[in-house]
mmCIF file of C-alpha atoms and ligand atoms in Angstrom:
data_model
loop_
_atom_site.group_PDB
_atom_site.id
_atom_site.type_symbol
_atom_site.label_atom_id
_atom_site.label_comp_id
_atom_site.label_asym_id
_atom_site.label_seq_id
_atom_site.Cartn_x
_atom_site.Cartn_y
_atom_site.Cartn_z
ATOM 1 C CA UNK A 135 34.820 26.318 5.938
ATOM 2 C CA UNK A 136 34.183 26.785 10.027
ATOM 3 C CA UNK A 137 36.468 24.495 11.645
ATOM 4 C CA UNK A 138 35.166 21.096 13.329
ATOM 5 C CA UNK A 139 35.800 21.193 17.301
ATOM 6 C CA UNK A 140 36.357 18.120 18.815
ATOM 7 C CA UNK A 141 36.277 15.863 15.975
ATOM 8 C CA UNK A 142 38.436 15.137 12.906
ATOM 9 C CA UNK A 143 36.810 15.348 9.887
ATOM 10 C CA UNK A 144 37.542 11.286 8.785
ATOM 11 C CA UNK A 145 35.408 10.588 11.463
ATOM 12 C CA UNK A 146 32.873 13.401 10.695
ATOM 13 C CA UNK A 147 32.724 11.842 7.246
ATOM 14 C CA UNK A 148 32.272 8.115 8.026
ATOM 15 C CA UNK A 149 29.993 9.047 10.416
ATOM 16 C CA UNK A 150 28.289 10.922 7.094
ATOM 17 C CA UNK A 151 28.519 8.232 5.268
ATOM 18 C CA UNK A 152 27.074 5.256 7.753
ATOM 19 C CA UNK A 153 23.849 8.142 8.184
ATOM 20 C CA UNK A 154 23.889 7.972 3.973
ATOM 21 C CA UNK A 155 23.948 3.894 3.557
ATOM 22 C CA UNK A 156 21.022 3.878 6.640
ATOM 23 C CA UNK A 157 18.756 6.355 5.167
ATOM 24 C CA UNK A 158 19.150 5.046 1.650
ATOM 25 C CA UNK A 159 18.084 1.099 3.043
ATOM 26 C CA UNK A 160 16.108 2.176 5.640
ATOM 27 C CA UNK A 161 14.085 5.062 5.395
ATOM 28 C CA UNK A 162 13.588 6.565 1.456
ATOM 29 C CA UNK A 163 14.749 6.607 -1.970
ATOM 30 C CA UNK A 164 14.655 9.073 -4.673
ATOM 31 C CA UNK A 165 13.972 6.418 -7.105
ATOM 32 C CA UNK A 166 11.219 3.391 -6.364
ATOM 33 C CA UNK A 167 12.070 1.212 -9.055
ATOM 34 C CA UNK A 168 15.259 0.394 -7.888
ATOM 35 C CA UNK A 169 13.744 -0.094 -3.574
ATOM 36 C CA UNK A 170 10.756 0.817 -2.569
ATOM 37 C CA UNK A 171 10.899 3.520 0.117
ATOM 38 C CA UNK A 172 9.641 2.700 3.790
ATOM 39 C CA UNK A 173 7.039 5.039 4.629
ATOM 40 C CA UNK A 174 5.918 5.275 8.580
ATOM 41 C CA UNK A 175 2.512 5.788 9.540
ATOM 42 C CA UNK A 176 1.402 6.227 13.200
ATOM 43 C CA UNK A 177 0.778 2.950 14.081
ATOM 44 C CA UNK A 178 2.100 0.746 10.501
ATOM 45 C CA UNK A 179 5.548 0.995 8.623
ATOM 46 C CA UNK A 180 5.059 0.256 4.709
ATOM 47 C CA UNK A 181 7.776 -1.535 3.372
ATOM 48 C CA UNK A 182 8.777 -3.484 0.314
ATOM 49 C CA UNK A 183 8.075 -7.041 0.785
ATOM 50 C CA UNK A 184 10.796 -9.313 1.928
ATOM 51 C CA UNK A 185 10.941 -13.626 1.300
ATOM 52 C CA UNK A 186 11.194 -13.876 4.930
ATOM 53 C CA UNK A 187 7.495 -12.627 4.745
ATOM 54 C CA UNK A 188 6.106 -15.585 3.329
ATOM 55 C CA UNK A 189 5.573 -17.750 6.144
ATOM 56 C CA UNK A 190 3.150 -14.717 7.897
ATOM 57 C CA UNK A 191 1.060 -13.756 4.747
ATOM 58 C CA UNK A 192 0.174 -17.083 3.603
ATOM 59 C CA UNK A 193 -1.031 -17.448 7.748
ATOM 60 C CA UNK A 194 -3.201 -14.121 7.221
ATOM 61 C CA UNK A 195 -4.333 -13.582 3.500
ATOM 62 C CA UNK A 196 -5.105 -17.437 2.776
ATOM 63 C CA UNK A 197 -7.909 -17.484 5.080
ATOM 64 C CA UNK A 198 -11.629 -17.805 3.293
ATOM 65 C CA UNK A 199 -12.589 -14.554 5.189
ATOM 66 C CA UNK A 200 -9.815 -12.682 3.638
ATOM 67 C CA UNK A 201 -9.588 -14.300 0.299
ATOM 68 C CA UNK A 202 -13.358 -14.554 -0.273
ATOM 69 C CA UNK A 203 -13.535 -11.819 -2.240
ATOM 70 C CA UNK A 204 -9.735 -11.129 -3.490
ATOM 71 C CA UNK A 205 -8.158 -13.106 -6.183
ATOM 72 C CA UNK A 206 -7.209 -16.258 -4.989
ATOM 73 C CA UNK A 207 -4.002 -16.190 -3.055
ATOM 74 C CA UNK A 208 -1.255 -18.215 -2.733
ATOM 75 C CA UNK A 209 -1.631 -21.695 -0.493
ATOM 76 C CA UNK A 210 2.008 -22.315 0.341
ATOM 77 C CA UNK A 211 5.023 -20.373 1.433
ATOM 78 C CA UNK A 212 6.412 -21.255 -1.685
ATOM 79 C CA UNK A 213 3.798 -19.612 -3.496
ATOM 80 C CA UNK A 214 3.900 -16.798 -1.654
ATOM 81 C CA UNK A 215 7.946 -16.700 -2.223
ATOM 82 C CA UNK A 216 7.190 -16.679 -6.109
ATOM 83 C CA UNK A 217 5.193 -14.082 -5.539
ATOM 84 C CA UNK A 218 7.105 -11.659 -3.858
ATOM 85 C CA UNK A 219 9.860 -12.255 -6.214
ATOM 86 C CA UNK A 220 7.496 -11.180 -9.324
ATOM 87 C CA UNK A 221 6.643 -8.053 -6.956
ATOM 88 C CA UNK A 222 10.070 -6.884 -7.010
ATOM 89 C CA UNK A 223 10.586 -7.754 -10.823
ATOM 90 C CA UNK A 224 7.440 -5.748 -11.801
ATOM 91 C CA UNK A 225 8.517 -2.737 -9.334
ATOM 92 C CA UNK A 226 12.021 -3.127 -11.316
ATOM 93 C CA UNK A 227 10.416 -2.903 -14.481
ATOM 94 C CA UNK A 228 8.326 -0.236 -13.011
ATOM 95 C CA UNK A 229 4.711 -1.209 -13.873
ATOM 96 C CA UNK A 230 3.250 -1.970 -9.830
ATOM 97 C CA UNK A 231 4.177 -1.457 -5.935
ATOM 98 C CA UNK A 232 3.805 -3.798 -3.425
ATOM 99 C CA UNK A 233 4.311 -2.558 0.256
ATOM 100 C CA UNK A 234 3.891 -5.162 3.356
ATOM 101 C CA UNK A 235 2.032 -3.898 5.932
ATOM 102 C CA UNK A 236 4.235 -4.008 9.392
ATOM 103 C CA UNK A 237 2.909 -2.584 12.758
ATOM 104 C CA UNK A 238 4.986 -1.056 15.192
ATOM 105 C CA UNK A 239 6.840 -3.244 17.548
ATOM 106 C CA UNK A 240 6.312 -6.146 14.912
ATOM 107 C CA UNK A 241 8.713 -7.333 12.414
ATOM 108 C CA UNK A 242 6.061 -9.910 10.475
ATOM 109 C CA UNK A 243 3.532 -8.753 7.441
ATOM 110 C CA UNK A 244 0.227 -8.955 8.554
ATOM 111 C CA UNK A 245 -0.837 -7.547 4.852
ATOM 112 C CA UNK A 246 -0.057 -5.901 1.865
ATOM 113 C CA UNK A 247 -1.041 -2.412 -0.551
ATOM 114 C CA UNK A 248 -0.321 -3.061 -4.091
ATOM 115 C CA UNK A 249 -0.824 -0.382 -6.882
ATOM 116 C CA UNK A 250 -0.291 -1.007 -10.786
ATOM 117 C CA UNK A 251 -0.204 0.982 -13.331
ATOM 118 C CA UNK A 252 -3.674 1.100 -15.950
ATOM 119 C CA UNK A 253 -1.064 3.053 -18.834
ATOM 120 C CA UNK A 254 2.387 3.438 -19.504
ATOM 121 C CA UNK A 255 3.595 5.976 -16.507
ATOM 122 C CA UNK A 256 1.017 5.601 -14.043
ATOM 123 C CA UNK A 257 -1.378 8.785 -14.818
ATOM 124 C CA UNK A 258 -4.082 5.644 -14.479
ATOM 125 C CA UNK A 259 -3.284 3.347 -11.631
ATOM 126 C CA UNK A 260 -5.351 0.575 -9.517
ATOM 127 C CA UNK A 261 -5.087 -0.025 -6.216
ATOM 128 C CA UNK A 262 -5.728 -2.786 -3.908
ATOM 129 C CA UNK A 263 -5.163 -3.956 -0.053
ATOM 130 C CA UNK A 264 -5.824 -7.268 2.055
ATOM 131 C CA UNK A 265 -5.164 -7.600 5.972
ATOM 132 C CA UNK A 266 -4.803 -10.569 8.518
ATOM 133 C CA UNK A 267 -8.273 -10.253 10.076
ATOM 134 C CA UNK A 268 -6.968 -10.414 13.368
ATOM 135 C CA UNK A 269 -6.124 -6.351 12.518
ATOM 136 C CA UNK A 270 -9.014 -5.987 11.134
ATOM 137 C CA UNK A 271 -11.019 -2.609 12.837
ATOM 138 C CA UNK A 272 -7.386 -1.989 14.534
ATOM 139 C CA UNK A 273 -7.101 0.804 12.498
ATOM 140 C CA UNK A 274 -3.693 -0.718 10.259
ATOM 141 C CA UNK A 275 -6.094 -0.240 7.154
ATOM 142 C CA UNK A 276 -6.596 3.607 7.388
ATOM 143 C CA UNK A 277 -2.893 4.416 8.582
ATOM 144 C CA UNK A 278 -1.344 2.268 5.155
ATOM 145 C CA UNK A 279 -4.114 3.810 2.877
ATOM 146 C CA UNK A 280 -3.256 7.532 4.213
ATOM 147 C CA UNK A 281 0.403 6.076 3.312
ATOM 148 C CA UNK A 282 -0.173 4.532 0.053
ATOM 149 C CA UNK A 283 -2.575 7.222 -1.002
ATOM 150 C CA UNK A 284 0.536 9.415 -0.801
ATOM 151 C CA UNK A 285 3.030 7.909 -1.795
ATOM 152 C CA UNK A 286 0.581 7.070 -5.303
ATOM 153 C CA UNK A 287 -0.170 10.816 -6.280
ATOM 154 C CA UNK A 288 3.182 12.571 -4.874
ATOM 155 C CA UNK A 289 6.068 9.900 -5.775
ATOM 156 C CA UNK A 290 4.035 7.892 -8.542
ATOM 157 C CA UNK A 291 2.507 10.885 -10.498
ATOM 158 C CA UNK A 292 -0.814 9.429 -10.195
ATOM 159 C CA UNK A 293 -3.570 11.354 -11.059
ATOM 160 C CA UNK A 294 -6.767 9.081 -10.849
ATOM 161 C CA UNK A 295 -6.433 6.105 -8.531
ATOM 162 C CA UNK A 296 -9.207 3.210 -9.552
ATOM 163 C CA UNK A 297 -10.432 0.101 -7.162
ATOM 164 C CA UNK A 298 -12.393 -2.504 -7.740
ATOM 165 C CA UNK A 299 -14.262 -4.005 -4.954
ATOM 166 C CA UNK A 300 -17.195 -7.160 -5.142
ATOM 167 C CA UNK A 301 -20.500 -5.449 -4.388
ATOM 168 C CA UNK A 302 -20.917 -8.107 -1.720
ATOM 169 C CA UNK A 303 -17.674 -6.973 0.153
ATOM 170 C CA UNK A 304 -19.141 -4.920 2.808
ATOM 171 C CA UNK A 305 -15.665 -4.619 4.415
ATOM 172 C CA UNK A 306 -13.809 -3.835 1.438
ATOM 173 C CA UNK A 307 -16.911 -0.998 -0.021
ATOM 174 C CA UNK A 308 -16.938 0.149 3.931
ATOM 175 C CA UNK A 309 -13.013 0.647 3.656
ATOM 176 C CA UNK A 310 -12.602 2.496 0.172
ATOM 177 C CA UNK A 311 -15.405 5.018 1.199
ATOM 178 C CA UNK A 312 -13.363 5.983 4.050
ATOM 179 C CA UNK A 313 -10.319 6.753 2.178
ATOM 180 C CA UNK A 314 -12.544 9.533 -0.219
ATOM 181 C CA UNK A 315 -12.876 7.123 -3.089
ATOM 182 C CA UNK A 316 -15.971 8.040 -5.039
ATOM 183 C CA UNK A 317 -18.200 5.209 -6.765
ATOM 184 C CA UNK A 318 -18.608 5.351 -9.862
ATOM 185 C CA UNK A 319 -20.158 2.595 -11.805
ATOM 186 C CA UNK A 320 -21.124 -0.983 -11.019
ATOM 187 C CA UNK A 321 -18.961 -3.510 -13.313
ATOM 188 C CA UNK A 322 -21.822 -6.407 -13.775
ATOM 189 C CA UNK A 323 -20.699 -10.178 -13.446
ATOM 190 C CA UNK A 324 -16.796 -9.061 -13.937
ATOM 191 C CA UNK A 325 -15.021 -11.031 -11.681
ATOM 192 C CA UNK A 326 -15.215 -14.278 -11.721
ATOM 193 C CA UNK A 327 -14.611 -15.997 -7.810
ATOM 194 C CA UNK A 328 -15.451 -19.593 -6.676
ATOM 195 C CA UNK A 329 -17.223 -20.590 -10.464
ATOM 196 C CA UNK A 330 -19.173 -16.981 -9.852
ATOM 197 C CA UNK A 331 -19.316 -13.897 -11.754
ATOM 198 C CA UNK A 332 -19.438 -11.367 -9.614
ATOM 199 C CA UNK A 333 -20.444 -7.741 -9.801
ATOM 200 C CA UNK A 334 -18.383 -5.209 -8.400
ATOM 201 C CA UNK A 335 -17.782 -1.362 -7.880
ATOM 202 C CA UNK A 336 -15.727 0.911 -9.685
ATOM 203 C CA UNK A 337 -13.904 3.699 -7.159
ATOM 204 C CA UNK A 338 -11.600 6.309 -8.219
ATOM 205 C CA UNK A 339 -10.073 8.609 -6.392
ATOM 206 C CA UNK A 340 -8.812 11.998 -8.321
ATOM 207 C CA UNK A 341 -5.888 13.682 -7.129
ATOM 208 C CA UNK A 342 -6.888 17.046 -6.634
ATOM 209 C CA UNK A 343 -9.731 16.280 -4.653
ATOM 210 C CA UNK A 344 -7.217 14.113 -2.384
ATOM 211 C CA UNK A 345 -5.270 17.432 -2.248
ATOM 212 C CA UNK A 346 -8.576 18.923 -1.263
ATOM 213 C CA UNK A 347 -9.622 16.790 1.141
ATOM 214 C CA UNK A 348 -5.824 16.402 2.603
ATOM 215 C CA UNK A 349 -5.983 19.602 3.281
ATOM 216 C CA UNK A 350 -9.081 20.601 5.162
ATOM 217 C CA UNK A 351 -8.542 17.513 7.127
ATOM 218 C CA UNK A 352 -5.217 19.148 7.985
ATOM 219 C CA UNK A 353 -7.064 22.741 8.873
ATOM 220 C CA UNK A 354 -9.680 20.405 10.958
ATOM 221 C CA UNK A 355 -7.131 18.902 12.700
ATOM 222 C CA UNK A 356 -5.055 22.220 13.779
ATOM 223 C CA UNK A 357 -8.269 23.962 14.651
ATOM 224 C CA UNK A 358 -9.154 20.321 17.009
ATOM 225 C CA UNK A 359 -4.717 20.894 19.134
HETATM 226 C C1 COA B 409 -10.480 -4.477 3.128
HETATM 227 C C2 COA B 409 -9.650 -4.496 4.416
HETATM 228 C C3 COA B 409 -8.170 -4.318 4.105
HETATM 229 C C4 COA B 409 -10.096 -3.324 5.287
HETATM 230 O O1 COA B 409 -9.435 -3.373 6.515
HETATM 231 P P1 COA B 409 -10.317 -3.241 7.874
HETATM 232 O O2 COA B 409 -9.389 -3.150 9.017
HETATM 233 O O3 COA B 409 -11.321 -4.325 7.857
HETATM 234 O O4 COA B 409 -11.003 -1.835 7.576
HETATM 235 P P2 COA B 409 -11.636 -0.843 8.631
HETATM 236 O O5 COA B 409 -12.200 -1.616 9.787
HETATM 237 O O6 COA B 409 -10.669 0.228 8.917
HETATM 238 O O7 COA B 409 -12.787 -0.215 7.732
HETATM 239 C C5 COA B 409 -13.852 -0.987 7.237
HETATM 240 C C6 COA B 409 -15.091 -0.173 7.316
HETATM 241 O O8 COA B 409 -16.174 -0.934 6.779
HETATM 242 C C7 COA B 409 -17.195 -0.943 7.729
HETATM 243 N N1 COA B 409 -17.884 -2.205 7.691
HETATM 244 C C8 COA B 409 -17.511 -3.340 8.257
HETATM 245 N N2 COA B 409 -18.420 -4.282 8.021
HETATM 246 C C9 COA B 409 -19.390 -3.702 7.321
HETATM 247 C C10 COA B 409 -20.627 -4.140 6.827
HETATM 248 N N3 COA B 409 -21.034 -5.392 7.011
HETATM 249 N N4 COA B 409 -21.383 -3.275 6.137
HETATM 250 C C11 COA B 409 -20.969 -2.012 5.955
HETATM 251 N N5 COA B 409 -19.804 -1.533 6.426
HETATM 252 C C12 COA B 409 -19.033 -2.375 7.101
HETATM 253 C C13 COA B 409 -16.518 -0.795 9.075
HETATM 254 O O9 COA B 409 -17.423 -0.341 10.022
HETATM 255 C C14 COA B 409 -15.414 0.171 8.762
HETATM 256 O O10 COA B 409 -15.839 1.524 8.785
HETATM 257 P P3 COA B 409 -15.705 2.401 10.152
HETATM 258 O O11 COA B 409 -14.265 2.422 10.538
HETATM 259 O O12 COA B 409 -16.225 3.747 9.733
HETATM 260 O O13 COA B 409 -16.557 1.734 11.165
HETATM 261 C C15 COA B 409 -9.860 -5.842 5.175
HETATM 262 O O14 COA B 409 -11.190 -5.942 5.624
HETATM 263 C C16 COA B 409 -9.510 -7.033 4.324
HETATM 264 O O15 COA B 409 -8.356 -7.385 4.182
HETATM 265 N N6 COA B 409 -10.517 -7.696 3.717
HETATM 266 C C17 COA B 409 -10.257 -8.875 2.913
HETATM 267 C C18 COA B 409 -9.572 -8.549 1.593
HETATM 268 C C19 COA B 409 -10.396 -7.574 0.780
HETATM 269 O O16 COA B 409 -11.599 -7.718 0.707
HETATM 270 N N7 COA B 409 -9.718 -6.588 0.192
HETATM 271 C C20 COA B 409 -10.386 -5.490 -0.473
HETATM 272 C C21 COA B 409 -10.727 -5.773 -1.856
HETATM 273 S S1 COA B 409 -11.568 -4.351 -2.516
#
């Protein structure tokens, strides 16, 4: 082995081994039912949730803009606390993953992505998404989907990604199409919101055509710098 100027190799080796415990907590892990792994976008880290995160979701998803058309969330800190708690038991038993949605330069949630398995080992999976509307149009949505999106098809072996959004959603249809998802059916009076059934769409998106479209919007994008 070429030998180490300057340093000794203890130090080399803690030094080795402070890199190891940092990467492992902070940045990914080989195996997301144990953490889930950070994953940076441009302008949005996605990261598992924490307790501490209570306080800030139930102040942006409890709103009747936000929840209007979601499944009712949470109305205390509390309830959000049980909540996050049954996130991390179901990503430990390795049915669902629920990221918080941080921007840059913040250390608060200001959302989440979930996705849960349809079958045993996630070939079938569901996603879904809410957001503070104060980001709303800030462009946090596209840079966790782009995120999510990956981290469902390359680390979860997904291989068709289904969503659910009420017909009356504008927002929530307007988002999904941007991501590629294709509609497929509409799902009369199936979800049932305020003493309404409501009807909804039924997007998937398949993974090779993510691959697909991942790709030429990579060739676009070289061609553009
Ligand atoms: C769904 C949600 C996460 C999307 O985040 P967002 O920041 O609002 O999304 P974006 O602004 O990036 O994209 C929404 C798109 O819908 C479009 N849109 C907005 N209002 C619309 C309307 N009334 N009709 C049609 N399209 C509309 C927007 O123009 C935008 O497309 P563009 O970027 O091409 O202009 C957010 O709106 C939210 O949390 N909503 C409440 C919870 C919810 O409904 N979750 C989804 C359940 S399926």
């Amino acid at each position: 082995m070429e030998k180490m100027p300057f340093r000794d190799a203890q130090s080399v080796t803690n030094l080795q081994a402070v890199i190891a415990a940092a990467r492992s907590s902070e940045t990914t892990t080989s195996d997301w039912k144990q953490a889930l792994p950070v994953l940076t976008g441009s302008m949005a880290t996605l990261r598992e949730l924490r307790l501490s995160d209570a306080p800030s979701l139930l102040t942006m998803l409890s709103t009747q803009e936000v929840a209007r058309f979601i499944s009712p969330p949470p109305t205390t800190v509390e309830g959000f606390e049980r909540f996050i708690a049954w996130t991390h038991r179901e990503r430990a038993a390795g049915n669902y993953a629920c990221f918080a949605v941080v921007p840059h330069g913040m250390d608060t949630a200001i959302g989440i992505f979930q996705v849960r398995q349809l079958e045993p080992g996630f070939g079938t999976a569901e996603w879904g998404f809410a957001i503070g509307s104060a980001f709303w149009g800030t462009g946090a949505f596209q840079d966790g989907a782009e995120l999510i999106l990956e981290f469902a098809f390359e680390t979860l072996g997904v291989h068709r990604l289904e969503a659910r959004a009420a017909v009356l959603n504008e927002r929530g249809n307007g988002a999904l199409l941007k991501t590629g998802a294709v509609q497929e059916a509409i799902l009369r009076k199936s979800f049932l919101r305020n003493g309404q059934y409501l009807d909804q769409v039924l997007y998937a998106i398949i993974k090779d055509d993510w691959y697909a479209s991942r790709e030429v919007s990579r060739q676009v994008h070289a061609c553009i710098h």
